């Protein structure tokens, strides 16, 4: 393992520890169960799952470090010149599904790839980001989420937040539904335009910003009263989440195509989901406001200094 890979791995393992500790403290009713696993093709990981807590209905914070003789198609689709190279991939990926429909689902991921070929320099890149999927949304939460994202990007260039916000809006989009998955955040891939140290510093800034973005929203909303109406709406909207992860998500596809551990890959799926034929919320209701106002192309920081 190269010094670069060692440094990235040490950071990712520490990030997993810190995020799990903070979420356990916020839940105060359940703890993460750890499941260490190995991959027959090379590598392994550390899956941590929390279920049926006082706050979190289901969540996972996973670390993986896998390698193999040939990049899977999902990893080389956008870079066909790398097809057939050996690869090493490290990452932390998390999804948190709270029980209370007023607390949004959150997702974050930071990852590092290296593609190698004998006689040539390794090609490396980073990817990741974080995004928010509310059910009953609040403007102050959306603004806060994007402010933290913008602040994390600011030291790396004035244009970085806008570029990676737009990429997030484009990526987390259900083409067959014509709607976004949530209110966005940041998304980037194939990041190697900076030198390694700068790129690694950026990844750390994004990974470290997740808790600062999410926990204040959780703390504002977790005590709000809800009933079966809100839970039913949450279940229908979670169906959209499942559709995206199984049809479009590159991380899910990479995991499945690379022979990863199915339980760890699919831990992102919520425990309670519904679909209904041609289902739509009633116009003018709080449920309709989600798609009518919040899930639209919006600059949440337009009025912010």
XYZ file of C-alpha atoms in Angstrom:
305
model
C 0.000 0.000 0.000
C 1.394 3.397 -0.979
C 1.924 6.227 1.513
C -0.931 8.094 -0.187
C -3.324 5.199 0.259
C -2.257 4.747 3.876
C -2.975 8.419 4.612
C -6.395 8.282 2.960
C -7.288 5.057 4.756
C -6.310 6.467 8.153
C -8.471 9.537 7.567
C -11.481 7.520 6.395
C -11.387 5.144 9.352
C -11.222 8.100 11.733
C -14.077 9.829 9.885
C -16.241 6.731 10.281
C -15.487 6.662 14.016
C -16.330 10.330 14.531
C -19.566 10.253 12.558
C -20.813 7.105 14.285
C -20.019 8.527 17.730
C -21.849 11.790 16.980
C -24.926 10.040 15.563
C -25.102 7.614 18.489
C -24.978 10.534 20.891
C -27.754 12.325 18.998
C -29.934 9.211 18.863
C -29.395 8.276 22.535
C -31.442 5.124 22.049
C -29.419 2.768 19.871
C -25.821 2.037 18.939
C -24.090 0.978 15.755
C -23.499 -2.732 15.251
C -20.218 -3.447 13.477
C -19.781 -6.092 10.824
C -16.250 -6.559 9.470
C -16.092 -8.352 6.142
C -13.610 -9.461 3.514
C -14.029 -9.588 -0.252
C -12.922 -12.754 -2.090
C -11.566 -10.669 -4.985
C -9.436 -8.519 -2.681
C -9.985 -6.191 0.247
C -12.856 -5.770 2.652
C -14.501 -3.295 4.918
C -16.213 -2.312 8.137
C -19.975 -1.961 7.957
C -21.732 -0.168 10.807
C -25.522 -0.202 10.992
C -27.939 1.371 13.459
C -31.643 0.427 13.560
C -34.800 1.197 15.516
C -33.292 3.957 17.600
C -35.016 6.857 19.284
C -34.122 8.997 16.243
C -32.734 6.784 13.479
C -35.026 4.155 12.007
C -32.198 2.767 9.896
C -28.751 4.044 9.072
C -25.360 2.860 7.977
C -21.854 4.311 7.978
C -19.625 2.053 5.908
C -15.900 1.922 5.273
C -14.558 -0.190 2.418
C -11.147 -0.807 0.866
C -11.295 -3.070 -2.155
C -8.957 -3.862 -5.028
C -8.936 -6.032 -8.113
C -7.416 -6.799 -11.498
C -9.867 -4.794 -13.625
C -12.011 -1.707 -13.027
C -15.757 -2.468 -13.110
C -17.733 -0.896 -16.006
C -19.380 1.690 -13.712
C -15.958 3.092 -12.788
C -14.587 3.227 -16.347
C -17.763 4.280 -18.189
C -16.776 7.954 -18.071
C -13.073 7.190 -18.549
C -12.848 4.358 -21.106
C -9.091 4.782 -21.395
C -8.804 3.212 -17.934
C -10.752 0.051 -18.790
C -8.810 -3.070 -17.940
C -6.535 -1.439 -15.377
C -6.122 -2.853 -11.927
C -7.773 -0.761 -9.250
C -7.831 0.138 -5.580
C -10.828 1.922 -4.077
C -11.336 3.284 -0.564
C -14.311 5.142 0.793
C -16.750 5.982 3.534
C -20.401 6.044 2.531
C -23.343 6.770 4.789
C -27.111 7.056 4.658
C -29.283 8.017 7.622
C -33.063 7.430 7.549
C -34.683 9.010 10.655
C -38.096 7.809 11.792
C -39.559 11.297 12.189
C -40.679 12.531 8.739
C -39.739 16.085 9.729
C -36.081 15.038 9.966
C -34.574 14.650 6.481
C -32.710 11.646 5.170
C -29.054 12.446 4.625
C -26.352 10.879 2.482
C -22.613 11.478 2.310
C -19.700 9.800 0.596
C -15.974 10.399 0.225
C -13.820 8.045 -1.824
C -10.403 7.563 -3.437
C -9.565 5.522 -6.529
C -6.259 4.484 -8.005
C -6.043 2.704 -11.370
C -2.761 1.013 -12.208
C -1.133 -0.511 -15.258
C 2.302 -2.052 -15.423
C 4.888 0.331 -16.812
C 2.689 3.420 -16.345
C 2.101 5.926 -13.562
C -1.008 5.203 -11.469
C -4.030 7.355 -12.289
C -5.777 8.553 -9.129
C -8.887 10.568 -8.370
C -11.258 11.460 -5.556
C -15.036 11.699 -5.458
C -17.834 12.332 -3.029
C -20.168 14.928 -1.591
C -23.281 15.096 0.547
C -26.970 15.689 -0.180
C -30.212 16.077 1.758
C -33.606 14.479 1.140
C -36.362 16.141 3.180
C -39.998 15.035 3.313
C -41.439 18.071 5.075
C -38.878 20.734 4.292
C -38.004 24.039 5.952
C -36.283 26.920 4.228
C -33.880 27.606 7.103
C -32.698 23.989 6.988
C -32.063 24.136 3.246
C -30.151 27.403 3.613
C -28.068 26.029 6.496
C -27.209 22.832 4.578
C -25.975 24.816 1.580
C -24.157 27.410 3.695
C -22.053 24.670 5.274
C -21.384 23.217 1.830
C -20.327 26.608 0.472
C -18.087 27.306 3.464
C -16.343 23.947 3.093
C -15.594 24.681 -0.561
C -14.562 28.329 -0.129
C -10.816 27.809 0.623
C -10.439 25.903 -2.655
C -11.802 28.547 -5.009
C -14.735 30.887 -5.394
C -16.222 28.769 -8.190
C -16.027 25.368 -6.457
C -19.323 25.419 -4.547
C -21.380 26.543 -7.542
C -19.778 23.916 -9.788
C -20.279 21.005 -7.412
C -23.778 22.162 -6.371
C -24.814 22.145 -10.035
C -23.242 18.705 -10.473
C -25.194 17.452 -7.452
C -28.469 18.842 -8.834
C -27.790 17.140 -12.146
C -26.639 13.816 -10.696
C -29.317 13.247 -8.038
C -32.113 13.623 -10.567
C -34.704 10.959 -11.317
C -34.886 11.274 -15.087
C -37.931 9.030 -15.378
C -39.771 11.168 -12.800
C -38.475 14.522 -13.974
C -37.680 15.546 -10.400
C -34.676 15.813 -8.087
C -34.147 13.355 -5.262
C -33.805 16.112 -2.690
C -32.551 19.661 -2.195
C -29.010 18.801 -3.238
C -25.693 19.773 -1.739
C -22.392 18.804 -3.332
C -21.331 16.077 -5.733
C -18.055 15.571 -7.577
C -16.144 12.752 -9.203
C -12.883 12.279 -11.113
C -11.327 14.993 -8.938
C -7.623 15.260 -9.764
C -7.252 18.716 -11.313
C -5.370 19.830 -8.210
C -2.240 18.153 -6.830
C -2.753 15.205 -4.483
C -2.286 17.163 -1.241
C -4.856 19.813 -2.236
C -7.318 17.198 -3.461
C -6.936 15.210 -0.246
C -7.413 18.386 1.818
C -10.638 19.086 -0.082
C -11.955 15.592 0.595
C -11.233 16.059 4.301
C -13.050 19.404 4.282
C -16.138 17.787 2.749
C -16.071 14.738 5.024
C -15.639 16.900 8.113
C -18.478 19.245 7.072
C -21.185 16.570 7.053
C -21.941 16.638 10.784
C -21.878 20.442 10.855
C -24.438 20.440 8.047
C -26.746 17.720 9.365
C -26.828 17.765 13.166
C -28.316 21.272 13.606
C -31.200 20.269 11.316
C -31.739 17.053 13.269
C -31.749 18.957 16.548
C -34.332 21.456 15.287
C -36.764 18.829 13.960
C -36.443 15.597 15.927
C -39.012 16.552 18.596
C -41.739 17.612 16.166
C -44.961 15.628 16.531
C -46.035 13.399 13.635
C -48.681 10.816 12.871
C -49.597 8.154 10.330
C -50.316 10.741 7.607
C -46.727 12.015 7.767
C -45.326 8.485 7.945
C -47.316 7.417 4.890
C -46.068 10.395 2.886
C -42.516 9.650 3.998
C -42.914 6.049 2.795
C -44.070 7.156 -0.678
C -41.194 9.633 -0.960
C -38.722 7.021 0.214
C -39.794 5.035 -2.817
C -38.176 7.706 -4.967
C -34.989 7.255 -2.963
C -34.990 3.522 -3.670
C -35.615 4.113 -7.366
C -32.600 6.387 -7.648
C -30.238 4.115 -5.732
C -31.122 1.004 -7.709
C -31.317 2.591 -11.161
C -28.804 5.442 -11.265
C -26.407 5.500 -8.318
C -22.826 4.894 -9.479
C -21.668 3.826 -6.019
C -24.330 1.129 -5.783
C -23.537 -0.088 -9.291
C -19.793 -0.101 -8.602
C -20.297 -2.129 -5.447
C -22.474 -4.722 -7.147
C -20.323 -4.941 -10.290
C -17.099 -5.278 -8.293
C -18.438 -8.208 -6.287
C -18.846 -6.156 -3.135
C -20.823 -7.221 -0.119
C -24.510 -6.994 -0.969
C -25.743 -6.294 2.576
C -23.305 -3.400 2.924
C -24.124 -1.960 -0.504
C -27.882 -2.080 0.042
C -27.812 -0.750 3.612
C -28.757 2.594 2.001
C -32.309 1.399 1.389
C -34.974 2.545 3.876
C -36.865 -0.037 5.968
C -40.403 1.134 5.191
C -41.366 2.163 1.640
C -44.562 2.459 -0.416
C -45.506 2.766 -4.052
C -48.980 3.548 -5.356
C -50.230 3.680 -8.916
C -50.027 7.263 -10.219
C -49.698 8.465 -6.636
C -49.618 12.239 -6.091
C -50.191 14.395 -3.006
C -53.323 16.546 -2.901
C -52.727 20.042 -4.341
C -52.275 22.768 -1.749
C -51.274 20.405 1.058
C -48.001 20.448 3.023
C -47.115 17.261 1.141
C -47.533 18.958 -2.238
C -45.306 21.822 -1.112
C -42.303 19.501 -1.216
C -42.370 19.123 -4.989
C -44.045 22.451 -5.753
C -41.502 24.573 -3.898
C -38.566 22.723 -2.392
C -37.743 20.206 -5.143
C -37.217 22.855 -7.794
C -34.144 24.415 -9.336
C -33.322 26.849 -6.551
C -30.333 28.860 -5.379
C -30.758 28.552 -1.619
C -28.020 31.076 -0.922
C -29.199 33.811 -3.309
C -30.138 36.083 -0.423
C -27.207 35.100 1.807
C -24.002 37.194 2.081
